[in-house]
Short mmCIF file of C-alpha atoms and ligand atoms in Angstrom, two decimals:
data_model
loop_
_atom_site.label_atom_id
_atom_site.label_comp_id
_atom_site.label_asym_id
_atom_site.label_seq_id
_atom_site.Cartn_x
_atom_site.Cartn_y
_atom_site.Cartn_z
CA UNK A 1 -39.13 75.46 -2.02
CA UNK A 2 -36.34 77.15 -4.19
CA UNK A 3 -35.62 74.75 -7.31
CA UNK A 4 -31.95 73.63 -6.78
CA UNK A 5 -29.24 73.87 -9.61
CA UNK A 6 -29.17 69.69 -9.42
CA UNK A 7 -29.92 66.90 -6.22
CA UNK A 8 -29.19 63.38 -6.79
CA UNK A 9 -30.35 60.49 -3.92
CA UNK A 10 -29.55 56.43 -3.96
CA UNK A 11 -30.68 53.67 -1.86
CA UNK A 12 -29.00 50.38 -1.59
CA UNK A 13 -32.40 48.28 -0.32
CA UNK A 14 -34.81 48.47 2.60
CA UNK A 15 -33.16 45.36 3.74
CA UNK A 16 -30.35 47.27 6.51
CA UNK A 17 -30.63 45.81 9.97
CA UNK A 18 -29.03 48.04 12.25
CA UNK A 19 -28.87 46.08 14.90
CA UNK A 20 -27.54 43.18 13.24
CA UNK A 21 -24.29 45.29 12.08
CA UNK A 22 -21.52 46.21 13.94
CA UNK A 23 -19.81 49.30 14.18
CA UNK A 24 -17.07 48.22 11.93
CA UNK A 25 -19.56 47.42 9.31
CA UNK A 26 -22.16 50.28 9.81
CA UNK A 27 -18.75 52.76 9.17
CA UNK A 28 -17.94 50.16 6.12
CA UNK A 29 -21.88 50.99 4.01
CA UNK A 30 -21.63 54.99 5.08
CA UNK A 31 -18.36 54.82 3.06
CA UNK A 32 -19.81 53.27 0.67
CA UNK A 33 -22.97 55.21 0.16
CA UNK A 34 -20.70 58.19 0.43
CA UNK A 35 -18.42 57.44 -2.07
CA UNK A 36 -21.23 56.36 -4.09
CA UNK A 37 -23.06 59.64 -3.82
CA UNK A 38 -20.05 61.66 -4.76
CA UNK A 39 -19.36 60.00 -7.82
CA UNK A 40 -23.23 61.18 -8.91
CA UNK A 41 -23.08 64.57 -7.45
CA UNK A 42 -20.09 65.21 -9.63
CA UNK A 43 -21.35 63.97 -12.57
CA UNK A 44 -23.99 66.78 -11.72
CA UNK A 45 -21.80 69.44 -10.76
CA UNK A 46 -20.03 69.08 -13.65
CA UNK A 47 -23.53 69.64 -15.43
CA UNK A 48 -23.62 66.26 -17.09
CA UNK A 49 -27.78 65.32 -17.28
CA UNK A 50 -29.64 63.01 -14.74
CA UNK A 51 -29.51 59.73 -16.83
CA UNK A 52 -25.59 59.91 -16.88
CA UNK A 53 -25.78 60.85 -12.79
CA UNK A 54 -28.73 57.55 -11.88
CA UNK A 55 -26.31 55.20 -14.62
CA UNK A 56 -23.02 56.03 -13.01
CA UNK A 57 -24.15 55.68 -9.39
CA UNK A 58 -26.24 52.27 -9.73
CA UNK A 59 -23.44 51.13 -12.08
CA UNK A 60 -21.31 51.75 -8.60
CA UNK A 61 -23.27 49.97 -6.73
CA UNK A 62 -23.92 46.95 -9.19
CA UNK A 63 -20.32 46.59 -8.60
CA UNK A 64 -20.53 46.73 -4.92
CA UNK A 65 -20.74 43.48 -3.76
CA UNK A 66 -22.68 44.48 -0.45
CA UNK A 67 -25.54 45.25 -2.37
CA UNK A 68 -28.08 43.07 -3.96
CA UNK A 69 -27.67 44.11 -7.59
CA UNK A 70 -24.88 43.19 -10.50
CA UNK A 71 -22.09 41.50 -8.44
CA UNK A 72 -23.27 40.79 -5.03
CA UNK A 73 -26.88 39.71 -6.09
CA UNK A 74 -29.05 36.90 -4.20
CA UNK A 75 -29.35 33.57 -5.54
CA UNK A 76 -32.80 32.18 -6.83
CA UNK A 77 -34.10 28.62 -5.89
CA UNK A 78 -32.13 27.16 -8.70
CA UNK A 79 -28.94 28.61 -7.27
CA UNK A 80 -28.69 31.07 -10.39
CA UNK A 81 -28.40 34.56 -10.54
CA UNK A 82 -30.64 36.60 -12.49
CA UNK A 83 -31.11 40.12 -12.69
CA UNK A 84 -33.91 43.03 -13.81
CA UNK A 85 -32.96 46.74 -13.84
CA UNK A 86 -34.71 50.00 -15.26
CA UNK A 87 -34.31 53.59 -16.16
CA UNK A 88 -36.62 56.21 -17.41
CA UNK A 89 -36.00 59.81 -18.49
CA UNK A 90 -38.62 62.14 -17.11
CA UNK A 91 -38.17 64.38 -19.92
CA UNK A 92 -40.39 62.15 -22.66
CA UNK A 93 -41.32 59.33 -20.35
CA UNK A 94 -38.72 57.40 -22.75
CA UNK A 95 -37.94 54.46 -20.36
CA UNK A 96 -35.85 50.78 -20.64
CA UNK A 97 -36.02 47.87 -18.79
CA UNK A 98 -34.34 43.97 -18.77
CA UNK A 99 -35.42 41.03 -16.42
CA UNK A 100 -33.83 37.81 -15.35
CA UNK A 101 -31.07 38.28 -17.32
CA UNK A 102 -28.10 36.17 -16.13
CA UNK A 103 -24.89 37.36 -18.33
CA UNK A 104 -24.78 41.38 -18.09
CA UNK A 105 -22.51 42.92 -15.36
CA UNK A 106 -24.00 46.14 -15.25
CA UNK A 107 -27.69 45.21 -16.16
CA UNK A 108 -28.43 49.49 -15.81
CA UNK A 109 -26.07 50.06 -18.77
CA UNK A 110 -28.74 47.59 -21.00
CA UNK A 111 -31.64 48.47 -19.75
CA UNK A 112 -30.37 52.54 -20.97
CA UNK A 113 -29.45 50.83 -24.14
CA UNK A 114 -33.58 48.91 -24.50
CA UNK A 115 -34.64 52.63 -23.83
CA UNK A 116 -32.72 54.49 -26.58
CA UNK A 117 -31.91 51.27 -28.82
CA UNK A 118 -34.81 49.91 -29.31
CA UNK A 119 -38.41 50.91 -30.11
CA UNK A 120 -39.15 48.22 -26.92
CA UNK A 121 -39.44 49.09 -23.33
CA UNK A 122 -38.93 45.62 -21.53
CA UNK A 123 -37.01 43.04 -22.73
CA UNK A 124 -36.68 39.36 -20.38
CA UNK A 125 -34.69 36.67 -20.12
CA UNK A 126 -32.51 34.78 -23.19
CA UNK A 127 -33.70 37.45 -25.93
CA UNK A 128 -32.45 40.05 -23.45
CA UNK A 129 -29.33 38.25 -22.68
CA UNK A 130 -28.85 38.17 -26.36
CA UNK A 131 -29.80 41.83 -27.21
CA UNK A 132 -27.04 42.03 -24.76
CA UNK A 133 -24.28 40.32 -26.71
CA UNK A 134 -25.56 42.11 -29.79
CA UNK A 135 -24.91 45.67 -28.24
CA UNK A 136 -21.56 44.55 -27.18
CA UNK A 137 -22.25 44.93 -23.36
CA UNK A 138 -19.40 43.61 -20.75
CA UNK A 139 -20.65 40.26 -20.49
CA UNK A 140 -19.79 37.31 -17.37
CA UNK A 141 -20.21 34.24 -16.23
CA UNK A 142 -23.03 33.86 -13.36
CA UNK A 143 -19.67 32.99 -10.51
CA UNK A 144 -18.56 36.89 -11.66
CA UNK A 145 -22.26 37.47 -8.93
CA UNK A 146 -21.66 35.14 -6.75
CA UNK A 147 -20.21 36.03 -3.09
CA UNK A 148 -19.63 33.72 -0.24
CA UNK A 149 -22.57 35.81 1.91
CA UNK A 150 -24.92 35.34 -0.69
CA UNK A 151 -24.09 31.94 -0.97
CA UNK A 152 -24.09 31.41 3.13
CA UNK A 153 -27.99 33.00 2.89
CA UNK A 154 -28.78 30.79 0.26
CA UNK A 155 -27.88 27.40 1.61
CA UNK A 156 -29.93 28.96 5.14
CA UNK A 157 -32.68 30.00 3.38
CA UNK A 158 -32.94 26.73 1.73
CA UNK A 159 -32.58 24.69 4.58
CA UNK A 160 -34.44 26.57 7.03
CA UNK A 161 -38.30 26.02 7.34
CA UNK A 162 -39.16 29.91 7.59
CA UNK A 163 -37.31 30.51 4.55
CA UNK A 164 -39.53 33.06 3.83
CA UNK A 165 -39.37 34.97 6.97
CA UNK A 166 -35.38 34.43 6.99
CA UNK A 167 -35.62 36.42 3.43
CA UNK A 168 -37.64 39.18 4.39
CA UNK A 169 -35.48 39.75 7.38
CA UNK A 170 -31.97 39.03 5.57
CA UNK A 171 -32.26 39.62 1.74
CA UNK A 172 -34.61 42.64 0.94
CA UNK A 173 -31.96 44.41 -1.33
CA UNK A 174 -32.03 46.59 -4.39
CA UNK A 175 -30.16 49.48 -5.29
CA UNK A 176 -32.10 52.82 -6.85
CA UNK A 177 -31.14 56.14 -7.64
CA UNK A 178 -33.10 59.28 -8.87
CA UNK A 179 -31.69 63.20 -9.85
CA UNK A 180 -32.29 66.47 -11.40
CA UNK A 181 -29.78 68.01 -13.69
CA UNK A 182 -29.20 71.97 -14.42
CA UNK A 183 -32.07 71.85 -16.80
CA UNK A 184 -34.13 70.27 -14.99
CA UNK A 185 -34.97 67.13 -16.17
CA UNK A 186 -35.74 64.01 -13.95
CA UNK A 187 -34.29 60.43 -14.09
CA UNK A 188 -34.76 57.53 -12.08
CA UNK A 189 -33.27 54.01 -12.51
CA UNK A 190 -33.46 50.62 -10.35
CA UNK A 191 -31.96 47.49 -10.67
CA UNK A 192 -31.91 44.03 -8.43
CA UNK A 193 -31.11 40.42 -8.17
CA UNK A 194 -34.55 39.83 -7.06
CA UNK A 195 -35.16 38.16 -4.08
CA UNK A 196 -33.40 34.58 -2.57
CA UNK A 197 -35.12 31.66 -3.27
CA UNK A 198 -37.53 33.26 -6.17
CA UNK A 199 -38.95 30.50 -8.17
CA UNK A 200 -40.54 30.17 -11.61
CA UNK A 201 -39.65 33.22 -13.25
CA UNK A 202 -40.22 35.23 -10.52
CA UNK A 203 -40.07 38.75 -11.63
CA UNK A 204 -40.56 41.65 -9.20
CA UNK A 205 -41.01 45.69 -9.28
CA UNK A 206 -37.81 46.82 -9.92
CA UNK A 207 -38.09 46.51 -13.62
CA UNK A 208 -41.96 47.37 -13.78
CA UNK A 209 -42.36 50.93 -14.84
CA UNK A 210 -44.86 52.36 -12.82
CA UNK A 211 -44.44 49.97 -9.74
CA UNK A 212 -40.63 50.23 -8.70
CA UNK A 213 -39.20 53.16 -11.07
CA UNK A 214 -40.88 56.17 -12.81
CA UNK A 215 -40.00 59.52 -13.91
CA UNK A 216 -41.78 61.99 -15.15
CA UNK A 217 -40.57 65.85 -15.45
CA UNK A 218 -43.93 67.17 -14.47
CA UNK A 219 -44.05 65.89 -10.63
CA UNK A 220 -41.46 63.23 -9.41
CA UNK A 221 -38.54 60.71 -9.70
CA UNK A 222 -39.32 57.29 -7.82
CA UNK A 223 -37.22 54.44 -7.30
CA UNK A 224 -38.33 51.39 -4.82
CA UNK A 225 -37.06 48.51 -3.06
CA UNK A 226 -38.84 46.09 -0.68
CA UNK A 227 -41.11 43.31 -1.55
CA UNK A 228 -42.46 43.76 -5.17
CA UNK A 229 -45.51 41.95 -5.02
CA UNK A 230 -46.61 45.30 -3.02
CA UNK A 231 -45.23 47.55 -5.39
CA UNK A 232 -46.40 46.25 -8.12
CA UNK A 233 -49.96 45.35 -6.75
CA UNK A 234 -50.11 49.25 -5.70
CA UNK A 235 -48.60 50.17 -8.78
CA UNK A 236 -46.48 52.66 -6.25
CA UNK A 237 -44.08 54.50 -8.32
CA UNK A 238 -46.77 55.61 -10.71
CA UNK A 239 -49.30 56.54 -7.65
CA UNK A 240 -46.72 58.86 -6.19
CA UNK A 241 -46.67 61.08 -9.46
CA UNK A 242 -50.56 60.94 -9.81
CA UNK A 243 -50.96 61.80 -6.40
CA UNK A 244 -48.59 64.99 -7.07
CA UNK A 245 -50.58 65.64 -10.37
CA UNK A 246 -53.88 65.04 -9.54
CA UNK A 247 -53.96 65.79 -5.85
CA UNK A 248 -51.36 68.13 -5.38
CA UNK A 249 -49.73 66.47 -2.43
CA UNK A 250 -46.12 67.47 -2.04
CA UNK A 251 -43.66 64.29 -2.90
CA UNK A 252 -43.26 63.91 0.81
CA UNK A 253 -46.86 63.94 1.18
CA UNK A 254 -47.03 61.54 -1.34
CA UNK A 255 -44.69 58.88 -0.41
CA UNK A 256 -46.37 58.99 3.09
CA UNK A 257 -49.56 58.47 2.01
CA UNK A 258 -48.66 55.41 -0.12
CA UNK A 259 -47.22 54.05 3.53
CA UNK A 260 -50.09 55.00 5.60
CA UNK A 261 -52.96 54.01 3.42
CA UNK A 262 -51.79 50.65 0.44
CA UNK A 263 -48.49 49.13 1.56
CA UNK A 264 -48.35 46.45 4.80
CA UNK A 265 -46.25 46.71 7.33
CA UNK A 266 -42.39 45.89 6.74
CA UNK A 267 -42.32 45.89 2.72
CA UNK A 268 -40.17 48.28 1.29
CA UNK A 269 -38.63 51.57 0.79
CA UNK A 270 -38.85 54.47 -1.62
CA UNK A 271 -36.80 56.91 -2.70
CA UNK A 272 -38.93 60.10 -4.63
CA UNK A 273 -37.64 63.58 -5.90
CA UNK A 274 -39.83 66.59 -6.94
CA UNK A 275 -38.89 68.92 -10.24
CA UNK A 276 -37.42 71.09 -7.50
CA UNK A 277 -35.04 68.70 -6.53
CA UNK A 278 -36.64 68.23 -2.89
CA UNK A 279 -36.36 64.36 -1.45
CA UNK A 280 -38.36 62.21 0.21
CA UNK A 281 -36.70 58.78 1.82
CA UNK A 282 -39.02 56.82 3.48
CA UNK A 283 -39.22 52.61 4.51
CA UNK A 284 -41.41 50.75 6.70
CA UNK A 285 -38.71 48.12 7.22
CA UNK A 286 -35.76 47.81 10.01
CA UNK A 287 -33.80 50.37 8.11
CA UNK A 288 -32.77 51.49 4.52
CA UNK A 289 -29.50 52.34 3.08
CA UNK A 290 -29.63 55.86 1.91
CA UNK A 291 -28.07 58.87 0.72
CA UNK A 292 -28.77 62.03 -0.64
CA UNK A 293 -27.41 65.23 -2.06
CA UNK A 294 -27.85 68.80 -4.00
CA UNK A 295 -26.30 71.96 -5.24
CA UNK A 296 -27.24 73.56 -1.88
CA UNK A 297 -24.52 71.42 0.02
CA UNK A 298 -27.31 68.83 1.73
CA UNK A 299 -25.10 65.43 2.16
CA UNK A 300 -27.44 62.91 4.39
CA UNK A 301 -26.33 59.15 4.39
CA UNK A 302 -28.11 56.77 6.72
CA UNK A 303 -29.26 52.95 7.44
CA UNK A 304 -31.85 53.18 10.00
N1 LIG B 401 -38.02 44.85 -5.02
C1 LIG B 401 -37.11 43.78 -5.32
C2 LIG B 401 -37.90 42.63 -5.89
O1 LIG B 401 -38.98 42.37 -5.43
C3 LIG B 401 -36.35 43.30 -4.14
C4 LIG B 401 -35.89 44.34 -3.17
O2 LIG B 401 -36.03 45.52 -3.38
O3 LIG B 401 -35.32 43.95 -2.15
O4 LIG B 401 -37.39 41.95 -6.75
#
């Protein structure tokens, strides 16, 4: 394929169930994803680089409380919020990441600032909540995440015996984003509220580089969402690249394979872009809020 000029594509979880949403609300995420995707395409357009283009759009959707990142995010067992994102800059493999922090509104924004801040690479909990107030971040208080739907799947989740079930089927969230720029480099950032009900520290993929977000100007941009366990387990970010380095596979090819052959049924999502700017979506769940774009006038936004 051609390399295009600059492509840019966001998910907002594997956790969509189209059947669950009406027509009302179905029109209500396209807009969303839409305007979502614009705001990163013209960051691109206007030839800003791919970091910018991933920050801006997850920002976006970290504000969007129908996702399950920044405002919006689940609730842990405790009834707390607490949130892990990551970015990494396929240029030099420089890369950030927070987890469980609980006071950052846009948790993207610090994990950028662990990447070119710091001499660090992951930073967790109260140290990263106060690296936070040390870079002057927009901080909040933990009601600024709260929303009455997250709050209504909480109490369920808690009082139903399935919980676990419930959650897979009601709370797989996650918003992700990955681009190429005019000069071709790669980015790809990822950030969560976890998953309801997570207990003792929980952490999941999202912030593991490697397992939910990579980047790497040499074969692909990957950002995941679904249960992290599995991505982490099948270190899945990192195996799409090495599959496109050492095997040659085609990020397509790639992505599929990592369906077909390590992750179970019904875990996740992934979103994976080549140094061409070609895109592969993919999920093995109900349905996945997606979007995509590139200088070639592509626009695709679906949830099943
Ligand atoms: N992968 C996230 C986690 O395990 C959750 C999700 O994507 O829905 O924390």
């Amino acid at each position: 394929m051609d390399r295009l000029d600059y492509a840019l594509a966001l998910h907002g979880g594997a956790g969509s169930e189209p059947l669950f949403l009406t027509r009302a609300e179905k029109q209500q995420y396209r807009a969303c994803l839409d305007d979502t995707l614009k705001r990163g395409k013209t960051v691109l357009a206007q030839g800003g680089n791919s970091l910018d283009a991933v920050e801006t759009v997850i920002r976006a959707l970290e504000d969007n409380p129908k996702f399950n990142a920044g405002h919006g995010s689940v609730l842990n067992y405790d009834g707390d919020h607490v949130l892990d994102a990551c970015i990494m800059d396929g240029k030099n493999r420089a890369c950030g990441a927070v987890a469980a922090v609980t006071t950052v509104r846009h948790p993207i924004h610090l994990a950028r600032l662990v990447m070119t801040e710091t001499e660090h690479v992951l930073l967790v909990g109260k140290g990263a909540d106060q690296f936070a107030r040390e870079m002057q971040v927009e901080l909040v208080e933990q009601d600024f995440f709260r929303t009455e739907k997250r709050l209504r799947g909480w109490r369920q989740a808690l009082n139903e015996s399935q919980a676990a079930e419930n959650e897979n089927r009601q709370h797989l969230g996650t918003v992700g984003c990955v681009a190429r720029d005019r000069d071709g480099n790669l980015a790809a950032g990822t950030s969560t509220g976890g998953r309801t009900l997570q207990r003792f520290g929980r952490v999941g993929d999202s912030p593991i580089v490697g397992a939910g977000t990579f980047a790497d100007n040499n074969t692909c941009a990957v950002s995941c969402t679904g249960v992290g366990e599995r991505f982490i387990q099948h270190v899945v970010a990192y195996d799409i690249s090495a599959l496109m380095e050492y095997r040659q596979l085609t990020v397509g090819q790639a992505v599929s394979h990592l369906f077909k052959y390590k992750l179970p049924a019904h875990s996740g999502g992934i979103i994976a872009m080549d140094t061409c700017g070609s895109i592969a979506m993919q999920f093995n769940t109900h349905g996945m809020y997606r979007a995509a774009t590139d200088s070639a006038g592509r626009v695709e936004i679906d949830i099943q």
